[in-house]
Tab-separated table of C-alpha atoms in Angstrom:
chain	number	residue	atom	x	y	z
A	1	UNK	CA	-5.574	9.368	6.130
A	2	UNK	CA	-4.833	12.795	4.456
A	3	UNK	CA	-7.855	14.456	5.287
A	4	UNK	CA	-7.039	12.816	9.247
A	5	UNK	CA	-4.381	15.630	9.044
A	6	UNK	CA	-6.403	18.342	8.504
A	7	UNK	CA	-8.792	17.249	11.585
A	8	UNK	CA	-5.745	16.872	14.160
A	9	UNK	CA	-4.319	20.409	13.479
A	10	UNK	CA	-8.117	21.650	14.223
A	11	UNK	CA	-7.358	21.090	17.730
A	12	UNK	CA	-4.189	23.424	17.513
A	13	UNK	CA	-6.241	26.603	15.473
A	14	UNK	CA	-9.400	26.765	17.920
A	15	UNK	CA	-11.184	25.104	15.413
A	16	UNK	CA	-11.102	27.854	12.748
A	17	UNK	CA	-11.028	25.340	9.385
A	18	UNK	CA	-7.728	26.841	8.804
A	19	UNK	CA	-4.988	24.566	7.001
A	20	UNK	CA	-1.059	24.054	7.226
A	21	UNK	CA	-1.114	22.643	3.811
A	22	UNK	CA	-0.746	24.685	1.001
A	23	UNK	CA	-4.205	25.322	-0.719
A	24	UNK	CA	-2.423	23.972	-4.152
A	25	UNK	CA	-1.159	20.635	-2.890
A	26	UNK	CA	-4.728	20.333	-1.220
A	27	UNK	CA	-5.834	20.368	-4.654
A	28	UNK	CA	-3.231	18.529	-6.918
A	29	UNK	CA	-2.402	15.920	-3.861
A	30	UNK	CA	-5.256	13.120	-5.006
A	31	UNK	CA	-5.609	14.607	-8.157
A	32	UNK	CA	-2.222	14.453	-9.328
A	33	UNK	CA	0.549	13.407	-7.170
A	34	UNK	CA	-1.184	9.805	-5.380
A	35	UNK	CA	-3.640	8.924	-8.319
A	36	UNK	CA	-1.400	7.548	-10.934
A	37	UNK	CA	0.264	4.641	-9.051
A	38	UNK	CA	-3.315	3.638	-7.363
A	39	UNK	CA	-4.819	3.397	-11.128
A	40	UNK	CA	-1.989	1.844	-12.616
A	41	UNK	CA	-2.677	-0.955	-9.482
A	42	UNK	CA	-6.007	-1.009	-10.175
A	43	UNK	CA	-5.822	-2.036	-13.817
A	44	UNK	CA	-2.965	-4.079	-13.727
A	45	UNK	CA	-2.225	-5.698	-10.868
A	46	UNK	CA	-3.942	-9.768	-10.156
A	47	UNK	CA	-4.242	-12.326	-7.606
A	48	UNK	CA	-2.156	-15.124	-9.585
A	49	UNK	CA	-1.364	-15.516	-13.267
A	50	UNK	CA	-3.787	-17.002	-15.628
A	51	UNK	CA	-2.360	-19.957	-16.125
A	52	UNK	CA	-2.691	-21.141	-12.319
A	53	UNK	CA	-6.176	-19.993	-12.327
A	54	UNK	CA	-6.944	-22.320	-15.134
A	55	UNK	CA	-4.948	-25.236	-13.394
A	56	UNK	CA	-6.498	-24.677	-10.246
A	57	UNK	CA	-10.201	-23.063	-10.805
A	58	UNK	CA	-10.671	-23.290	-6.942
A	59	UNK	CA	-9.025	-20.104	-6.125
A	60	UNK	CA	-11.824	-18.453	-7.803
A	61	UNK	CA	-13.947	-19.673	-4.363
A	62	UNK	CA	-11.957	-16.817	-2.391
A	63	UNK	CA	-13.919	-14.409	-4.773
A	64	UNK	CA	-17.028	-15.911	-4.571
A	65	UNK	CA	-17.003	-16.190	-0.809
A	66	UNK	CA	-15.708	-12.713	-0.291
A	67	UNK	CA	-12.689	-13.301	1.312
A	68	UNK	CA	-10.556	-10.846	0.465
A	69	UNK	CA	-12.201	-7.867	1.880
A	70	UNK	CA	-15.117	-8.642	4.675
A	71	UNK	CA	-16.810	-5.951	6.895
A	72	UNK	CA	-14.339	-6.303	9.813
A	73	UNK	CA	-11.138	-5.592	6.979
A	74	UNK	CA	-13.250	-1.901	6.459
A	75	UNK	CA	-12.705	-1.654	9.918
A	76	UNK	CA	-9.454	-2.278	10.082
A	77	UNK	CA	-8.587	-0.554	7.644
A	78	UNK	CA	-10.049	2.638	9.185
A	79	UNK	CA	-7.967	2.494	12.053
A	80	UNK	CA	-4.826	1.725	10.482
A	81	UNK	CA	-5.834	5.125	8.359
A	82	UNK	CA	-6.332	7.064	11.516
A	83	UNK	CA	-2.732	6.232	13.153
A	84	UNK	CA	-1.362	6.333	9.973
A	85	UNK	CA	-2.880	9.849	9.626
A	86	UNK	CA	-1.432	10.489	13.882
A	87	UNK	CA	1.928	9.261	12.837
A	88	UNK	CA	2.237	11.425	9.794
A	89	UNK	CA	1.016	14.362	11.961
A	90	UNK	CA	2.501	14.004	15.504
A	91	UNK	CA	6.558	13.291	14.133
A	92	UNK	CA	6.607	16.583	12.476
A	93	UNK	CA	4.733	18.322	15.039
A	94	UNK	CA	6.860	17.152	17.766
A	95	UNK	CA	10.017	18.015	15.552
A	96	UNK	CA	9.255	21.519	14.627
A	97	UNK	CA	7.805	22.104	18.141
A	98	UNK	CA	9.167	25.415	19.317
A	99	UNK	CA	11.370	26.393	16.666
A	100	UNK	CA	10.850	29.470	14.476
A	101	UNK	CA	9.536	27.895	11.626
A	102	UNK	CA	6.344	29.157	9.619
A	103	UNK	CA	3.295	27.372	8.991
A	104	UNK	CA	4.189	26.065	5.679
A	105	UNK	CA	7.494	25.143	6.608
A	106	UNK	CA	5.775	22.409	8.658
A	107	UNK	CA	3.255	21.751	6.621
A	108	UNK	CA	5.391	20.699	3.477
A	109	UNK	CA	6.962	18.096	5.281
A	110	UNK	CA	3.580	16.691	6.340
A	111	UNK	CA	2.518	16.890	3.163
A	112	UNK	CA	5.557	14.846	1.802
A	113	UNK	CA	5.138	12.682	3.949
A	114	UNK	CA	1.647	11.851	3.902
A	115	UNK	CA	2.416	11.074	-0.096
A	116	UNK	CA	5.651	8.687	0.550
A	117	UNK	CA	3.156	6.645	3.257
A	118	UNK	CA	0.265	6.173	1.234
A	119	UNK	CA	2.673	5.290	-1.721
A	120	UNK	CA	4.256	2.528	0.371
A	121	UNK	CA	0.593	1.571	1.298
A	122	UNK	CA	-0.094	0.869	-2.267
A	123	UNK	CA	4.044	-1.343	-2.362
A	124	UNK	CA	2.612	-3.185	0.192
A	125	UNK	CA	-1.016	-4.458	-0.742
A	126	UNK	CA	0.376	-4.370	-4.813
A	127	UNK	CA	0.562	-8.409	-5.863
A	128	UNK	CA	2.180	-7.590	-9.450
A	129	UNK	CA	4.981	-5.594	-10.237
A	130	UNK	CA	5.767	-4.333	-13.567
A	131	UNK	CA	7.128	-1.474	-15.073
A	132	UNK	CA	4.335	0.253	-14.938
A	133	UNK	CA	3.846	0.327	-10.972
A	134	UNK	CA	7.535	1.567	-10.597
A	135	UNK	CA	6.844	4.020	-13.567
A	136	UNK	CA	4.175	5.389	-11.805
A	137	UNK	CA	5.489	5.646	-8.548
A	138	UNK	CA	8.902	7.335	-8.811
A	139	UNK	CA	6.943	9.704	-11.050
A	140	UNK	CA	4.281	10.734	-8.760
A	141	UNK	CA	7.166	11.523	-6.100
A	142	UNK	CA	9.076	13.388	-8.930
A	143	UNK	CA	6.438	15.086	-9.717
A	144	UNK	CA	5.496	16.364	-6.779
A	145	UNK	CA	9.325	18.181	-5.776
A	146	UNK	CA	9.359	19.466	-9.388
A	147	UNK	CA	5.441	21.050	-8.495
A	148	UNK	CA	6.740	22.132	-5.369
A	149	UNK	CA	10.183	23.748	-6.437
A	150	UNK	CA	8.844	25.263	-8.977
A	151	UNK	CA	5.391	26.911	-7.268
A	152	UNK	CA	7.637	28.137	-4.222
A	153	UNK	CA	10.302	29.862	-6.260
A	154	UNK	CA	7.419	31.000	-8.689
A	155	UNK	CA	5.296	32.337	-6.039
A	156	UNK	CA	6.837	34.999	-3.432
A	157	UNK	CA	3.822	37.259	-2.411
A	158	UNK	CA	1.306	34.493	-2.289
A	159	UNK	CA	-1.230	33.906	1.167
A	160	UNK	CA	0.427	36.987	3.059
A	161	UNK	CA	1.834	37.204	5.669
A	162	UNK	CA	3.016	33.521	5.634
A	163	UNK	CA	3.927	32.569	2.175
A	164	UNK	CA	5.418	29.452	0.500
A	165	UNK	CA	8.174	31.241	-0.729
A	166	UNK	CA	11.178	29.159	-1.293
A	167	UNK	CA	9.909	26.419	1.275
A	168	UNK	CA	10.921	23.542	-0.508
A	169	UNK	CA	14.343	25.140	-1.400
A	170	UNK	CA	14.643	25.483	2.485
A	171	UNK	CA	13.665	22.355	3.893
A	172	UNK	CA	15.779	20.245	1.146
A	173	UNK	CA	18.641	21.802	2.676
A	174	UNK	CA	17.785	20.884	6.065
A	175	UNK	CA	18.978	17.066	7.518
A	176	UNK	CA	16.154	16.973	10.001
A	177	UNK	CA	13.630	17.555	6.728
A	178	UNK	CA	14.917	14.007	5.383
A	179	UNK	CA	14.961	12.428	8.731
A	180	UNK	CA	11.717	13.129	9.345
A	181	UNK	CA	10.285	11.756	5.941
A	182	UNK	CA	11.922	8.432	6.425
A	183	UNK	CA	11.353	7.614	9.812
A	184	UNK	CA	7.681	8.644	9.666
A	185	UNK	CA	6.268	6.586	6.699
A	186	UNK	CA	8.109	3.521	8.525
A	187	UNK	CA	6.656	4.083	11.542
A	188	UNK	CA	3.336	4.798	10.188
A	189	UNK	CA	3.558	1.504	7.893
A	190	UNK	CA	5.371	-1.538	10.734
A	191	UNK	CA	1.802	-2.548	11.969
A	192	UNK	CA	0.602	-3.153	8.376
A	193	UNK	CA	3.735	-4.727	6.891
A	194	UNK	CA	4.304	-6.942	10.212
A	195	UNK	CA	0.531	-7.966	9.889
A	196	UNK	CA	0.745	-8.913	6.081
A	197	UNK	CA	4.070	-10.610	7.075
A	198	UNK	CA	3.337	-12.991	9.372
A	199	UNK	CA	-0.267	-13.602	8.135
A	200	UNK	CA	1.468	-15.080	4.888
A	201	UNK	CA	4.326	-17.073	6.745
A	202	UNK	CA	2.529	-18.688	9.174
A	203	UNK	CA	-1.409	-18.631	7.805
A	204	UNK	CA	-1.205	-18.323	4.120
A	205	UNK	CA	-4.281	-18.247	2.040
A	206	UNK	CA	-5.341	-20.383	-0.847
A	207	UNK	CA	-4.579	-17.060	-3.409
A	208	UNK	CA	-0.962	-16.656	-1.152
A	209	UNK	CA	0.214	-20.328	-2.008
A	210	UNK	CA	-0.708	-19.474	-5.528
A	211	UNK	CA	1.341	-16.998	-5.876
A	212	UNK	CA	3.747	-18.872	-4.614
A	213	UNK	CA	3.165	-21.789	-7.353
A	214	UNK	CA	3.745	-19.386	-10.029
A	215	UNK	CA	7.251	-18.334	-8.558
A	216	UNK	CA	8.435	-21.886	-9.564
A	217	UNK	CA	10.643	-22.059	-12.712
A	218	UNK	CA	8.657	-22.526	-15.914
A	219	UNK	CA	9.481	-26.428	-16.040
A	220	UNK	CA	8.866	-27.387	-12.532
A	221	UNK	CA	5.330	-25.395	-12.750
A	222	UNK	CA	4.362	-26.488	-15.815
A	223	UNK	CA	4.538	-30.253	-14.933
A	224	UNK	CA	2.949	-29.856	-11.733
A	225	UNK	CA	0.188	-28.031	-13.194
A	226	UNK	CA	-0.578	-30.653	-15.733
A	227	UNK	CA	-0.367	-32.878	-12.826
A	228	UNK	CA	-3.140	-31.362	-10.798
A	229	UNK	CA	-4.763	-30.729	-13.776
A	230	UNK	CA	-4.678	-34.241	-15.217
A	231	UNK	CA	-6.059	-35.315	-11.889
A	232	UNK	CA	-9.279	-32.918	-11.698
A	233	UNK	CA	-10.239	-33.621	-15.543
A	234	UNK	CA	-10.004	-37.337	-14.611
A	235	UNK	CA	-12.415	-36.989	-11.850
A	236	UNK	CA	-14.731	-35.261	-13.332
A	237	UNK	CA	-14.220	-37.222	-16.706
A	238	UNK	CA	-15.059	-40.422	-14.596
A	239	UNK	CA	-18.264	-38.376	-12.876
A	240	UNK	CA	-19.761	-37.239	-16.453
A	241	UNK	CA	-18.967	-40.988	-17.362
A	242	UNK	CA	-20.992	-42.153	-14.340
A	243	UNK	CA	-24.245	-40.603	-15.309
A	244	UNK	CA	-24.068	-42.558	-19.139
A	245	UNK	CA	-23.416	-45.943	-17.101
A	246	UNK	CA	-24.500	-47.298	-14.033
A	247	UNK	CA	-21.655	-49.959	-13.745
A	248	UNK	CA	-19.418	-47.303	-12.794
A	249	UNK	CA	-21.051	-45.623	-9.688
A	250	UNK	CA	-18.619	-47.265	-7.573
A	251	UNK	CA	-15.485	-45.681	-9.176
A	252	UNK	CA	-17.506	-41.907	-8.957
A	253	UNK	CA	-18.346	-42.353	-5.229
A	254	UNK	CA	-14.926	-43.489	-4.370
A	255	UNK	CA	-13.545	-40.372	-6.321
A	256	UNK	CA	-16.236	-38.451	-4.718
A	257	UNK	CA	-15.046	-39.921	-1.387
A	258	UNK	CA	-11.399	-39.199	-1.724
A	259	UNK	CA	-11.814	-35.035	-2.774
A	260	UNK	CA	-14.523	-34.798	0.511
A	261	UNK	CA	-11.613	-36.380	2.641
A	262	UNK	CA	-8.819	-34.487	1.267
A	263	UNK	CA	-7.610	-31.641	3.383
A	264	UNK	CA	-4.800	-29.069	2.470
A	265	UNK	CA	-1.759	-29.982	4.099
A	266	UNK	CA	-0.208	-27.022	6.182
A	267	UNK	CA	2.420	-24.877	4.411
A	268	UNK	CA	4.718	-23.731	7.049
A	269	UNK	CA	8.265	-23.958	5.853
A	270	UNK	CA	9.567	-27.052	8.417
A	271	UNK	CA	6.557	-28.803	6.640
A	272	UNK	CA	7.856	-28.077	3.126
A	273	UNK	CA	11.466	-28.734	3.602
A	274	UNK	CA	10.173	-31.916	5.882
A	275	UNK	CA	7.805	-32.880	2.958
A	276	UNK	CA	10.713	-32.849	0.300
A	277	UNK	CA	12.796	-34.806	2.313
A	278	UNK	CA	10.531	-38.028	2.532
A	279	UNK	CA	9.505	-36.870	-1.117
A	280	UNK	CA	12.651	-37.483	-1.922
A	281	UNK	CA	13.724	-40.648	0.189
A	282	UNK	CA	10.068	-42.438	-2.031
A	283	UNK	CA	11.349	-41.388	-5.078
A	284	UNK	CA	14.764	-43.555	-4.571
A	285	UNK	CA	13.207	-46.324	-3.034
A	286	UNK	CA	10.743	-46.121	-6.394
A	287	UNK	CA	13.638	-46.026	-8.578
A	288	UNK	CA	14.585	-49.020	-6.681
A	289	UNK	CA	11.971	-50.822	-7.387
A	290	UNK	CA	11.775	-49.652	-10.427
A	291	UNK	CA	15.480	-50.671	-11.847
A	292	UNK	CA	14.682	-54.514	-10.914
A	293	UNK	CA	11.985	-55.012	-13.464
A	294	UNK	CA	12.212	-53.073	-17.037
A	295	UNK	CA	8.643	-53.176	-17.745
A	296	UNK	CA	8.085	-51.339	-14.898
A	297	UNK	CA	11.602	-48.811	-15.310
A	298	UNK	CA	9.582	-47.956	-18.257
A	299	UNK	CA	6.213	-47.044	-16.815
A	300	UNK	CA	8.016	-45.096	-14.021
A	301	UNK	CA	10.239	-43.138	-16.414
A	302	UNK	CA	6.821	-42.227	-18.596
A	303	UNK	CA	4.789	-41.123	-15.022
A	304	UNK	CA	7.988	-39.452	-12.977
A	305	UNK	CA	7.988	-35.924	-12.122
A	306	UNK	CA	10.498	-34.528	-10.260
A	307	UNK	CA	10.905	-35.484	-6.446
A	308	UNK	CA	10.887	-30.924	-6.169
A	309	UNK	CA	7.545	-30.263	-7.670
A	310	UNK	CA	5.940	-33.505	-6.231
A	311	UNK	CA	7.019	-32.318	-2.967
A	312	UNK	CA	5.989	-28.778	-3.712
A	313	UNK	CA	2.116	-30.303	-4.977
A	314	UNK	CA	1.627	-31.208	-1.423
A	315	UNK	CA	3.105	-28.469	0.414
A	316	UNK	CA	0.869	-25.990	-2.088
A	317	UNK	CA	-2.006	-26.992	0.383
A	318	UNK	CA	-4.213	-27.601	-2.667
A	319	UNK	CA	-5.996	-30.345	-2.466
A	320	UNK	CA	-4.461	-34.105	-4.184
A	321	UNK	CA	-7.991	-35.842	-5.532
A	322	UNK	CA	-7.443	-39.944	-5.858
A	323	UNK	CA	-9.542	-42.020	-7.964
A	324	UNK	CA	-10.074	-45.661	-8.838
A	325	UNK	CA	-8.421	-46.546	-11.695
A	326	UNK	CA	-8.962	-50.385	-12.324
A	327	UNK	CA	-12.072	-50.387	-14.555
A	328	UNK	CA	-12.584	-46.935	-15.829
A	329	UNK	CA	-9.213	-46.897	-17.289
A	330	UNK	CA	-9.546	-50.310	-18.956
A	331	UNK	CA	-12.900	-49.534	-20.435
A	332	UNK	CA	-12.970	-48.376	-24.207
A	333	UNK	CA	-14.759	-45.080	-25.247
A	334	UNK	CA	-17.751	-46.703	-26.195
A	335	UNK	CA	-18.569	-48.368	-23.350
A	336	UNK	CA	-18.004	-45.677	-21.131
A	337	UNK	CA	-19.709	-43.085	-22.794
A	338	UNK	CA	-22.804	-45.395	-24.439
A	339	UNK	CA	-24.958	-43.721	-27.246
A	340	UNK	CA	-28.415	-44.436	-28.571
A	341	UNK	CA	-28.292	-46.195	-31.894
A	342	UNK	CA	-31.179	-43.909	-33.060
A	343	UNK	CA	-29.191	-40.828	-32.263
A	344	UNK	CA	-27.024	-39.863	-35.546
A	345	UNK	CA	-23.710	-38.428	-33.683
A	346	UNK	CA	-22.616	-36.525	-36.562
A	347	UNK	CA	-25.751	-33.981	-36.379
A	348	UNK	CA	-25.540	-34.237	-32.226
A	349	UNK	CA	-24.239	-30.509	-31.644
A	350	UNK	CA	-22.984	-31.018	-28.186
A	351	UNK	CA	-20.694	-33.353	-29.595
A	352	UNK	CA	-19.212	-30.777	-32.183
């Protein structure tokens, strides 16, 4: 997108490779003022936290399967860098047009510019905040009106006969100068942040509704990950048991079954809001049921979770795996996991 602005003013100096930018900010703009926020985001920032990963190991499939960034995104995000870089370019252009202004009076502007858009790229596509990211950003833009205050006081004979004397000074007195560099950076950035969005609101991905699970208050995430995470280890617990006995290949297929049939449920927000409402009429008749016998007021009480987070585990979109439960669960460890009387467990290193 920045070097976009150097092609567009070619059609305005007959082609000559001449520049409106200042040769310094040519050099310090990637080097200095833009890099620290993008490497701070490229260390630091992740999809979801660690502990949803572990909970839910199937958002790893978006990395394997290349989802986040296929050939047609490259694309895309080529020509959002090419109207970004005709937006940054045409508003000042068509602002200073006919005035009296020098070169590098206009060219400042599109130079500030140009850095506050491609720093509000980076807000935009940035999944985790911390200090850091606003660290870095507030002190690339500091950075570069200190650089540029001090360089055009500093420098009052340089590139004769236009010079970048006391530019900056200048324009930071002018209203039009600020107008310019807010307008333009929005204008240059509504197709992106309208596109990101909607995409989440009304076609979230897998990573998207994980983000959202981690929002949750500590409590209300931590049961329903040991929820979904009780449910996957019994599944494949019952699986691994299959393959010792034979008795039990009924229980494995129906769990097998179940997670080929289970389909994430959509995640608009009627659907949420719809889902915690009958979420929450089950749980009462449940409690119901569960007042009229005590044997069974106590099993409910040890199994409950709360009517928010149960609704919440279906409106994730993640999918709810059911298994058979009448033998496996009745069957001591021995039986379902049968060894070889030859076979000394204590020197079996598997089982250490």
């Amino acid at each position: 997108m920045f070097v976009a602005l150097l092609f567009w003013y070619q059609f305005y100096c007959g082609f000559s490779g001449s520049s409106m930018i200042d040769q310094w900010y040519l050099i310090f703009f990637n080097l200095f003022f833009s890099s620290l926020p993008q490497l701070i985001t490229g260390v630091l920032d992740k999809d979801v936290p660690a502990e949803v990963l572990i909970a839910v190991p199937q958002l790893y499939k978006s990395g394997q399967n290349m989802e986040e960034y296929q050939p047609h995104m490259f694309w895309m995000n080529m020509i959002d860098a090419m109207y970004q870089s005709l937006v940054c370019f045409f508003i000042p252009y068509f602002t200073y047009y006919d005035s009296e202004v020098d070169i590098f009076s206009w060219g400042t502007p599109i130079t500030t510019i140009a850095l506050f858009t491609i720093i509000l790229h980076l807000a935009i596509e940035t999944k985790t905040w911390t200090f850091l990211h606003w660290s870095s950003c507030i002190f690339s833009i500091i950075l570069f009106f200190f650089v540029a205050l001090v360089y055009n006081a500093s420098c009052p004979v340089c590139h004769p006969p236009s010079n970048p004397y006391w530019t900056m000074e200048r324009l930071m007195g002018d209203p039009m100068f600020y107008f310019t560099c807010i307008i333009s950076p929005v204008v240059a950035l509504l197709p992106r942040f309208l596109y990101r969005t909607l995409q989440g609101t009304l076609f979230p991905t897998q990573l998207q509704l994980g983000r959202q699970l981690s929002k949750l208050s500590p409590e209300t995430r931590a049961q329903l990950l040991t929820k979904l995470n009780v449910k996957e280890t019994m599944c494949q617990t019952r699986l691994f048991a299959d393959s010792f006995s034979p008795s039990l290949g009924s229980n494995a297929s129906d769990c097998y079954k179940a997670d080929n049939q289970s389909t994430p449920l959509p995640a608009s927000p009627q659907t949420r809001e719809s889902l915690l409402r009958e979420d929450t009429k089950a749980d009462h008749k449940t409690d119901q049921t569960a007042a009229a016998s005590p044997q069974s007021a106590v099993l409910y009480e040890e199994n409950k979770l709360p009517s928010s987070a149960s609704g919440l585990e279906r409106s994730v979109g993640f999918h709810e795996v059911r298994c058979g439960t009448s033998e496996v669960e009745l069957l001591p460890l021995g039986t379902t996991f049968p060894w070889s009387s030859a076979v000394d467990q204590a020197d079996f290193s598997l089982l250490k």
